């Protein structure tokens, strides 16, 4: 029996009982978001330790490290379409609880990995769980907040990403200082258990009353295409030769499969990715902005860890603390970005954020082995500021462009572009870093035995690992290794800056400017157009 307290207020589609606890629900959703983002930010600090030979680490090569990161993001991105549809069909709460459970199991198994191959496999399992968690958090948010409160809630949600980025490296550093490398994954388990309890207690279920059918062919095509594409890019960096026949054929096959995926989705009457959404330029530009900013950010995070630990000699905990300004800026500015949008519009706010990101990436090209560390802190803080003024407005545009009952699909699309952008950023910029480093160090490895030259040339960690076993002869390699890495980092940073500039041009051309003044309750014209 429905009581007056359960009935929605006039003009509202949300029950009063849910409306009253909406902020507590947002807190529970952010805890789920925390573990998904926390996992990647913790791993960024641990990659140097994992690359160290046993018993300290697993002796993972740079290529294996990239796959440990990308196994998660590729499974995550490839299954987000279906995860969003399943949430809309079966109920977002059920999907969220199942995803959290799988993520927790994958984390426990990853902590006990005995080889890089096992770590990659269990990271993929964690990605499977995360694929069902991330879109459900935003979809539930859109169903417990009224439209006028959604920008504020999404801003706080985006600030939660900043909190996770802050907590991850510091937590990872503390764990690595006191425990073995697997503890960075085991820490997820108690957080998962707490999140599950809060979800069962607080979060209401919701679903699309008219869900579409599942699209197994589309899912398979998207996963296969992404894996082939990114594998080819990573292999090109590993070989330092993008013209290699195997590299070109793998990348080409990935592009062909992804093209087939798009054609199939256009012709399907139940697509997992409804390509008609992209006819709206505002929606498409917001998606592109998210993909490009994460392309640049994930790439720079990957090489900055080696800069701070291998070149500058900081510990994992110190590295985590050094990255704090990046997260602090997101926490401070993401919830307030909507106020900037209200004053200046989406176009000016997001373009300025992209320009800041591009400038800070270019600033990495000025860093040296003895650059004052406070300059790195300023760069990180300004990068976080730029990100906050990109993620909040673009997320609001995307989530409000589709009807509320399609919130799972909108969230899945947003997160897919973010994860694919991040995965390709690690693959492409990681490959640029690897290729530039190998080209810079090869001439200095002539004194090494032939069998060690190829291994030592793969990354700065590999060079320093070989050098540590060779005594005085090896010590002579340390300075050339640092010099080669710094040059490679400068080249990679400028590539990332170029990508951010492309993003700035896209949002400047296609995102809407400052909306005209409107009466309370009236929707912005560009969002009405996007929803049509």
XYZ file of C-alpha atoms in Angstrom:
532
model
C 0.000 0.000 0.000
C 1.397 3.408 -0.954
C 1.551 5.976 1.852
C 1.497 9.754 1.314
C 5.195 9.893 2.237
C 6.017 7.505 -0.602
C 4.152 9.442 -3.265
C 6.115 11.748 -5.501
C 5.563 15.482 -5.027
C 3.588 17.221 -7.765
C 5.709 17.455 -10.945
C 8.244 14.903 -9.655
C 8.906 11.352 -10.867
C 10.886 10.452 -7.743
C 9.201 8.995 -4.606
C 9.512 11.277 -1.577
C 11.156 8.510 0.498
C 13.937 8.235 -2.108
C 14.184 12.013 -2.492
C 14.820 12.433 1.251
C 17.834 10.089 1.272
C 19.246 11.105 -2.125
C 22.496 12.515 -0.693
C 23.130 9.372 1.370
C 22.515 7.343 -1.807
C 25.041 9.537 -3.638
C 27.577 8.778 -0.882
C 27.049 5.024 -1.345
C 27.393 5.378 -5.115
C 30.638 7.328 -4.698
C 32.065 4.523 -2.538
C 31.443 2.110 -5.419
C 33.024 4.587 -7.807
C 35.938 4.970 -5.395
C 37.094 1.371 -5.651
C 36.904 1.303 -9.463
C 39.039 4.453 -9.830
C 41.165 3.683 -6.763
C 42.298 0.442 -8.366
C 43.885 2.163 -11.361
C 45.448 4.989 -9.343
C 46.945 2.478 -6.888
C 48.329 0.405 -9.770
C 50.025 3.481 -11.273
C 52.181 3.760 -8.140
C 52.827 0.001 -8.003
C 53.944 -0.514 -11.610
C 57.614 0.081 -10.793
C 57.463 -2.455 -7.921
C 55.657 -5.025 -10.097
C 58.343 -4.579 -12.787
C 61.054 -5.460 -10.237
C 62.215 -9.115 -10.405
C 60.914 -11.637 -7.837
C 60.645 -11.866 -4.884
C 59.974 -8.101 -4.636
C 57.779 -7.984 -7.757
C 56.872 -10.117 -10.761
C 59.607 -8.946 -13.144
C 56.979 -7.624 -15.567
C 58.236 -6.014 -18.781
C 56.912 -2.623 -19.916
C 54.650 -4.382 -22.408
C 53.272 -6.652 -19.643
C 52.737 -3.609 -17.415
C 50.751 -1.920 -20.177
C 48.664 -5.077 -20.570
C 48.103 -5.290 -16.796
C 46.517 -1.847 -17.074
C 44.849 -2.372 -20.448
C 43.414 -5.834 -19.681
C 41.235 -4.047 -17.128
C 40.314 -1.094 -19.312
C 39.687 -3.136 -22.470
C 37.299 -5.607 -20.817
C 35.730 -2.677 -18.983
C 35.237 -0.645 -22.170
C 34.194 -3.589 -24.324
C 31.424 -4.697 -21.949
C 30.097 -1.287 -20.891
C 27.521 -1.296 -23.711
C 26.008 -4.554 -22.495
C 26.380 -3.604 -18.824
C 24.368 -0.439 -19.439
C 21.654 -2.366 -21.297
C 21.504 -5.078 -18.613
C 21.171 -2.406 -15.927
C 18.322 -0.763 -17.822
C 16.690 -4.191 -18.381
C 17.258 -6.153 -15.152
C 17.542 -3.290 -12.667
C 20.553 -1.106 -11.912
C 20.798 -2.141 -8.260
C 21.037 -5.855 -9.113
C 23.703 -5.207 -11.752
C 25.616 -2.937 -9.367
C 25.661 -5.571 -6.604
C 26.775 -8.311 -9.017
C 29.523 -6.127 -10.476
C 30.859 -5.246 -7.022
C 30.995 -8.942 -6.038
C 32.925 -9.917 -9.200
C 35.293 -6.971 -8.729
C 36.016 -8.039 -5.154
C 36.728 -11.656 -6.171
C 39.026 -10.467 -8.998
C 40.903 -8.209 -6.573
C 41.546 -11.073 -4.123
C 42.831 -13.296 -6.949
C 45.030 -10.532 -8.437
C 46.707 -10.085 -5.036
C 47.899 -13.698 -5.182
C 49.137 -13.661 -8.795
C 52.327 -15.673 -9.310
C 53.239 -14.319 -12.763
C 52.538 -11.318 -15.023
C 50.207 -13.526 -17.113
C 48.081 -14.380 -14.055
C 47.976 -10.710 -13.027
C 46.780 -9.722 -16.512
C 44.034 -12.419 -16.406
C 42.750 -11.401 -12.969
C 42.873 -7.719 -13.919
C 40.576 -8.638 -16.819
C 38.178 -10.262 -14.303
C 38.249 -7.060 -12.254
C 37.435 -5.143 -15.438
C 34.405 -7.409 -15.942
C 33.086 -6.456 -12.512
C 33.907 -2.760 -12.954
C 32.010 -2.685 -16.272
C 28.793 -3.353 -14.351
C 29.603 -0.911 -11.521
C 30.581 2.329 -13.268
C 27.558 2.943 -15.567
C 25.134 1.866 -12.838
C 26.393 4.567 -10.432
C 25.585 7.408 -12.839
C 22.331 5.781 -13.962
C 21.101 5.493 -10.357
C 22.185 9.102 -9.720
C 20.068 10.306 -12.651
C 17.068 8.437 -11.222
C 17.251 9.759 -7.631
C 17.915 13.444 -8.390
C 15.568 15.881 -10.088
C 16.863 17.518 -13.266
C 17.717 20.848 -11.618
C 19.891 19.089 -8.989
C 21.612 16.748 -11.439
C 24.485 19.129 -12.384
C 25.349 19.585 -8.694
C 25.172 15.829 -8.032
C 27.274 15.027 -11.119
C 29.821 17.635 -9.994
C 30.116 15.921 -6.611
C 30.297 12.543 -8.391
C 33.159 13.884 -10.549
C 34.826 15.220 -7.401
C 34.697 11.659 -6.093
C 36.982 10.692 -8.975
C 39.438 13.279 -7.649
C 39.142 11.830 -4.143
C 39.913 8.341 -5.470
C 42.891 9.663 -7.441
C 44.168 11.262 -4.225
C 43.619 8.279 -1.953
C 44.901 5.683 -4.440
C 48.589 6.637 -4.797
C 48.951 7.497 -1.089
C 47.284 4.255 0.006
C 49.377 2.348 -2.525
C 52.561 4.000 -1.274
C 51.793 3.179 2.378
C 50.960 -0.436 1.491
C 54.098 -0.887 -0.636
C 56.247 0.549 2.174
C 54.936 -2.055 4.637
C 53.573 -5.016 2.657
C 54.070 -6.967 -0.572
C 52.853 -5.619 -3.937
C 49.659 -7.726 -3.859
C 48.324 -5.670 -0.942
C 47.374 -2.899 -3.410
C 44.685 -5.244 -4.767
C 43.707 -6.919 -1.486
C 42.747 -3.510 -0.027
C 39.750 -3.489 -2.415
C 38.056 -6.411 -0.639
C 36.954 -4.676 2.611
C 35.827 -1.608 0.609
C 33.713 -3.883 -1.615
C 32.080 -5.501 1.427
C 31.196 -2.084 2.912
C 29.862 -0.841 -0.442
C 27.690 -3.965 -0.837
C 26.153 -3.447 2.616
C 25.367 0.222 1.911
C 23.925 -0.586 -1.524
C 21.549 -3.219 -0.128
C 20.401 -0.805 2.587
C 20.115 2.512 0.734
C 19.926 2.282 -3.035
C 16.528 1.881 -4.758
C 16.240 -0.239 -7.879
C 15.258 1.271 -11.230
C 15.019 0.039 -14.804
C 13.904 0.986 -18.307
C 10.214 0.055 -18.739
C 10.901 -0.628 -22.444
C 14.394 -2.157 -22.587
C 16.025 -3.226 -25.812
C 17.185 -6.768 -26.565
C 20.770 -7.814 -25.924
C 23.319 -7.539 -28.718
C 25.888 -10.374 -28.396
C 27.293 -9.857 -31.933
C 27.946 -6.182 -31.222
C 29.639 -6.995 -27.914
C 31.959 -9.560 -29.518
C 32.867 -7.213 -32.385
C 33.640 -4.310 -30.021
C 35.835 -6.386 -27.698
C 37.738 -8.110 -30.542
C 38.272 -4.828 -32.392
C 39.584 -2.980 -29.340
C 41.912 -5.814 -28.295
C 43.409 -6.123 -31.799
C 43.871 -2.354 -32.135
C 45.548 -1.804 -28.768
C 47.628 -5.003 -29.012
C 49.018 -3.798 -32.332
C 49.911 -0.398 -30.898
C 51.629 -1.906 -27.828
C 53.519 -4.381 -30.048
C 54.696 -1.512 -32.246
C 56.176 0.269 -29.245
C 57.757 -2.950 -27.949
C 59.478 -3.563 -31.321
C 60.198 0.159 -31.834
C 58.851 -0.386 -35.353
C 55.300 0.520 -36.364
C 56.010 -0.590 -39.949
C 56.466 -4.235 -38.894
C 54.077 -6.484 -40.863
C 52.610 -8.078 -37.713
C 52.001 -4.665 -36.137
C 50.352 -3.198 -39.238
C 48.186 -6.273 -39.856
C 46.988 -6.368 -36.217
C 46.142 -2.649 -36.131
C 44.462 -2.922 -39.546
C 42.395 -5.906 -38.407
C 41.291 -3.973 -35.312
C 40.172 -1.006 -37.419
C 38.258 -3.293 -39.819
C 36.470 -5.118 -36.965
C 35.511 -1.814 -35.292
C 34.206 -0.516 -38.632
C 32.146 -3.706 -38.969
C 30.834 -3.107 -35.446
C 29.623 0.392 -36.402
C 27.969 -0.874 -39.618
C 26.281 -3.739 -37.729
C 25.005 -1.372 -35.012
C 23.557 1.015 -37.621
C 21.587 -1.832 -39.235
C 20.532 -3.601 -36.037
C 17.044 -3.081 -34.607
C 18.451 -3.678 -31.078
C 21.957 -2.135 -31.093
C 24.087 -2.028 -27.931
C 25.428 1.281 -29.258
C 22.717 3.459 -30.794
C 24.773 5.438 -33.327
C 21.896 7.878 -33.898
C 22.889 9.539 -30.612
C 25.973 10.861 -32.377
C 23.959 12.835 -34.917
C 23.777 15.512 -32.243
C 26.991 17.574 -32.463
C 26.869 18.659 -28.823
C 26.610 15.039 -27.628
C 29.413 13.904 -29.974
C 31.730 16.774 -29.002
C 31.231 16.016 -25.288
C 32.097 12.355 -25.914
C 35.200 13.316 -27.899
C 36.329 15.683 -25.129
C 36.101 12.917 -22.512
C 38.027 10.452 -24.705
C 40.774 12.930 -25.613
C 41.355 14.242 -22.099
C 41.694 10.701 -20.726
C 43.942 9.751 -23.649
C 46.320 12.535 -22.622
C 45.944 12.072 -18.850
C 46.460 8.289 -18.664
C 49.515 8.523 -20.888
C 51.139 11.244 -18.788
C 50.335 9.399 -15.536
C 52.060 6.308 -16.913
C 55.368 8.051 -17.610
C 55.267 10.452 -14.619
C 55.551 7.485 -12.213
C 58.833 6.421 -13.847
C 60.046 10.050 -13.808
C 59.440 10.484 -10.078
C 60.646 7.019 -9.005
C 63.332 5.983 -11.509
C 64.857 9.372 -12.398
C 64.162 11.401 -9.241
C 64.482 8.502 -6.775
C 61.238 9.000 -4.824
C 59.542 6.093 -3.055
C 56.044 4.865 -4.017
C 54.551 6.706 -1.011
C 56.358 9.930 -1.912
C 55.162 9.553 -5.507
C 51.595 9.194 -4.249
C 51.955 12.367 -2.189
C 53.439 14.213 -5.173
C 50.292 13.419 -7.185
C 48.034 14.815 -4.454
C 47.657 18.278 -6.083
C 46.177 16.637 -9.226
C 43.439 15.045 -7.148
C 42.982 17.971 -4.755
C 42.264 20.328 -7.662
C 39.581 17.946 -8.983
C 37.997 17.626 -5.556
C 37.941 21.419 -5.120
C 36.768 22.485 -8.571
C 34.602 19.616 -9.933
C 31.589 20.341 -7.670
C 31.905 24.075 -8.489
C 32.397 23.751 -12.241
C 28.629 24.053 -12.809
C 28.813 27.626 -11.455
C 31.464 28.488 -14.061
C 29.267 26.918 -16.759
C 26.270 28.982 -15.583
C 28.312 32.150 -15.994
C 30.394 31.477 -19.102
C 28.710 28.513 -20.845
C 29.848 24.989 -21.715
C 32.024 26.032 -24.655
C 34.198 28.588 -22.848
C 34.536 26.470 -19.693
C 35.479 23.213 -21.446
C 37.756 24.860 -24.030
C 39.655 26.650 -21.255
C 40.018 23.318 -19.420
C 41.422 21.653 -22.546
C 43.875 24.510 -23.153
C 45.112 24.226 -19.549
C 45.598 20.447 -19.986
C 47.549 21.018 -23.234
C 49.750 23.679 -21.620
C 50.563 21.487 -18.627
C 51.418 18.504 -20.816
C 53.744 20.727 -22.814
C 55.284 21.871 -19.500
C 56.355 18.257 -18.861
C 58.739 18.713 -21.790
C 60.679 21.257 -19.674
C 61.257 18.929 -16.695
C 64.779 17.671 -16.057
C 66.530 15.456 -13.524
C 67.107 18.410 -11.183
C 64.001 20.558 -11.831
C 62.608 21.951 -8.522
C 59.889 19.521 -7.504
C 57.428 22.316 -6.678
C 57.129 22.979 -10.418
C 55.815 19.430 -10.895
C 53.286 20.117 -8.120
C 52.058 23.261 -9.884
C 51.710 21.308 -13.151
C 49.689 18.561 -11.427
C 47.406 21.086 -9.692
C 46.659 22.959 -12.902
C 46.033 19.653 -14.739
C 43.481 18.711 -12.097
C 41.860 22.132 -12.423
C 41.576 21.700 -16.198
C 40.103 18.203 -15.829
C 37.462 19.378 -13.342
C 36.234 21.979 -15.827
C 35.997 19.358 -18.577
C 34.507 16.329 -16.830
C 31.599 17.991 -15.009
C 30.091 19.997 -17.919
C 30.582 17.216 -20.480
C 29.078 14.600 -18.127
C 26.019 16.814 -17.539
C 25.551 17.345 -21.301
C 25.794 13.607 -22.008
C 23.552 12.430 -19.165
C 20.840 15.033 -19.814
C 20.864 14.451 -23.582
C 18.992 11.124 -23.265
C 15.729 10.327 -21.466
C 15.998 9.327 -17.797
C 14.997 5.713 -18.543
C 18.026 5.428 -20.862
C 20.418 6.608 -18.115
C 22.271 3.285 -18.145
C 22.992 3.575 -21.878
C 24.103 7.222 -21.569
C 26.390 6.406 -18.643
C 27.796 3.360 -20.454
C 28.613 5.459 -23.519
C 30.298 8.145 -21.419
C 32.408 5.613 -19.530
C 33.209 3.663 -22.691
C 34.730 6.715 -24.330
C 36.609 7.535 -21.130
C 38.039 4.025 -20.813
C 38.828 3.591 -24.516
C 40.505 7.000 -24.517
C 42.525 6.038 -21.433
C 43.475 2.622 -22.827
C 44.593 4.092 -26.139
C 46.450 6.843 -24.285
C 48.475 4.265 -22.376
C 49.017 2.196 -25.520
C 49.896 5.029 -27.912
C 51.836 7.304 -25.535
C 53.397 4.262 -23.817
C 54.556 3.073 -27.235
C 55.913 6.536 -28.102
C 57.788 6.527 -24.776
C 59.154 3.012 -25.358
C 60.221 3.746 -28.949
C 61.889 7.059 -28.085
C 63.659 5.509 -25.094
C 64.957 2.547 -27.081
C 66.235 4.833 -29.837
C 67.987 7.008 -27.244
C 69.651 4.237 -25.240
C 70.627 1.729 -27.969
C 73.899 3.459 -28.776
C 74.986 3.239 -25.125
C 74.448 -0.531 -24.767
C 77.294 -1.677 -27.044
C 79.448 -2.792 -24.098
C 76.794 -5.222 -22.841
C 76.663 -8.908 -23.818
C 74.483 -9.412 -26.899
C 71.818 -11.294 -24.946
C 71.275 -8.403 -22.543
C 71.091 -5.532 -25.042
C 67.526 -6.133 -26.191
C 66.257 -6.590 -22.618
C 68.092 -3.527 -21.298
C 66.739 -1.345 -24.102
C 63.049 -1.952 -23.414
C 62.567 0.571 -20.574
C 64.497 2.627 -18.027
C 63.599 0.055 -15.346
C 65.026 -2.733 -17.513
C 68.244 -0.752 -18.115
C 68.678 0.043 -14.415
C 67.883 -3.580 -13.514
C 70.646 -4.860 -15.818
C 73.010 -2.110 -14.629
C 72.553 -3.086 -10.968
C 73.909 -6.584 -11.706
C 77.011 -5.431 -13.565
C 78.855 -3.471 -10.854
C 81.071 -0.560 -12.022
C 80.350 -1.287 -15.694
C 76.638 -1.047 -14.970
C 76.889 2.235 -13.026
C 78.123 3.905 -16.187
C 74.688 3.227 -17.729
C 72.665 5.132 -15.101
C 73.234 8.653 -16.458
C 72.659 7.680 -20.131
C 69.471 5.839 -19.049
C 68.164 8.938 -17.244
C 69.028 11.162 -20.207
C 67.335 8.815 -22.689
C 64.217 8.583 -20.512
C 63.954 12.368 -20.082
C 64.187 12.845 -23.848
C 61.528 10.134 -24.380
C 59.290 11.747 -21.727
C 59.604 15.155 -23.436
C 58.623 13.671 -26.813
C 55.680 11.789 -25.265
C 54.449 14.864 -23.362
C 54.388 16.921 -26.552
C 52.343 14.197 -28.290
C 49.885 14.309 -25.404
C 49.739 18.110 -25.604
C 48.923 17.846 -29.305
C 46.010 15.513 -28.539
C 44.688 17.977 -25.926
C 44.887 20.819 -28.481
C 42.722 18.738 -30.858
C 40.238 18.328 -27.995
C 40.201 22.089 -27.389
C 39.395 22.724 -31.068
C 36.572 20.141 -31.047
C 34.798 21.561 -27.984
C 35.347 25.176 -29.135
C 33.628 24.386 -32.428
C 30.735 22.215 -31.281
C 29.795 22.702 -27.620
C 27.085 25.305 -26.932
C 27.965 28.752 -25.634
C 26.323 30.527 -22.725
C 22.589 29.691 -22.769
C 20.058 32.527 -22.833
C 18.317 33.368 -19.573
C 15.309 31.110 -19.039
C 12.465 30.718 -16.611
C 12.839 28.319 -13.691
C 12.026 24.752 -14.740
C 12.580 25.448 -18.434
C 15.229 23.235 -20.048
C 18.230 24.588 -21.917
C 17.560 24.705 -25.694
C 20.644 22.700 -26.556
C 19.636 19.898 -24.173
C 16.134 19.811 -25.604
C 17.678 19.483 -29.066
C 20.021 16.770 -27.854
C 17.180 14.745 -26.414
C 15.142 14.887 -29.612
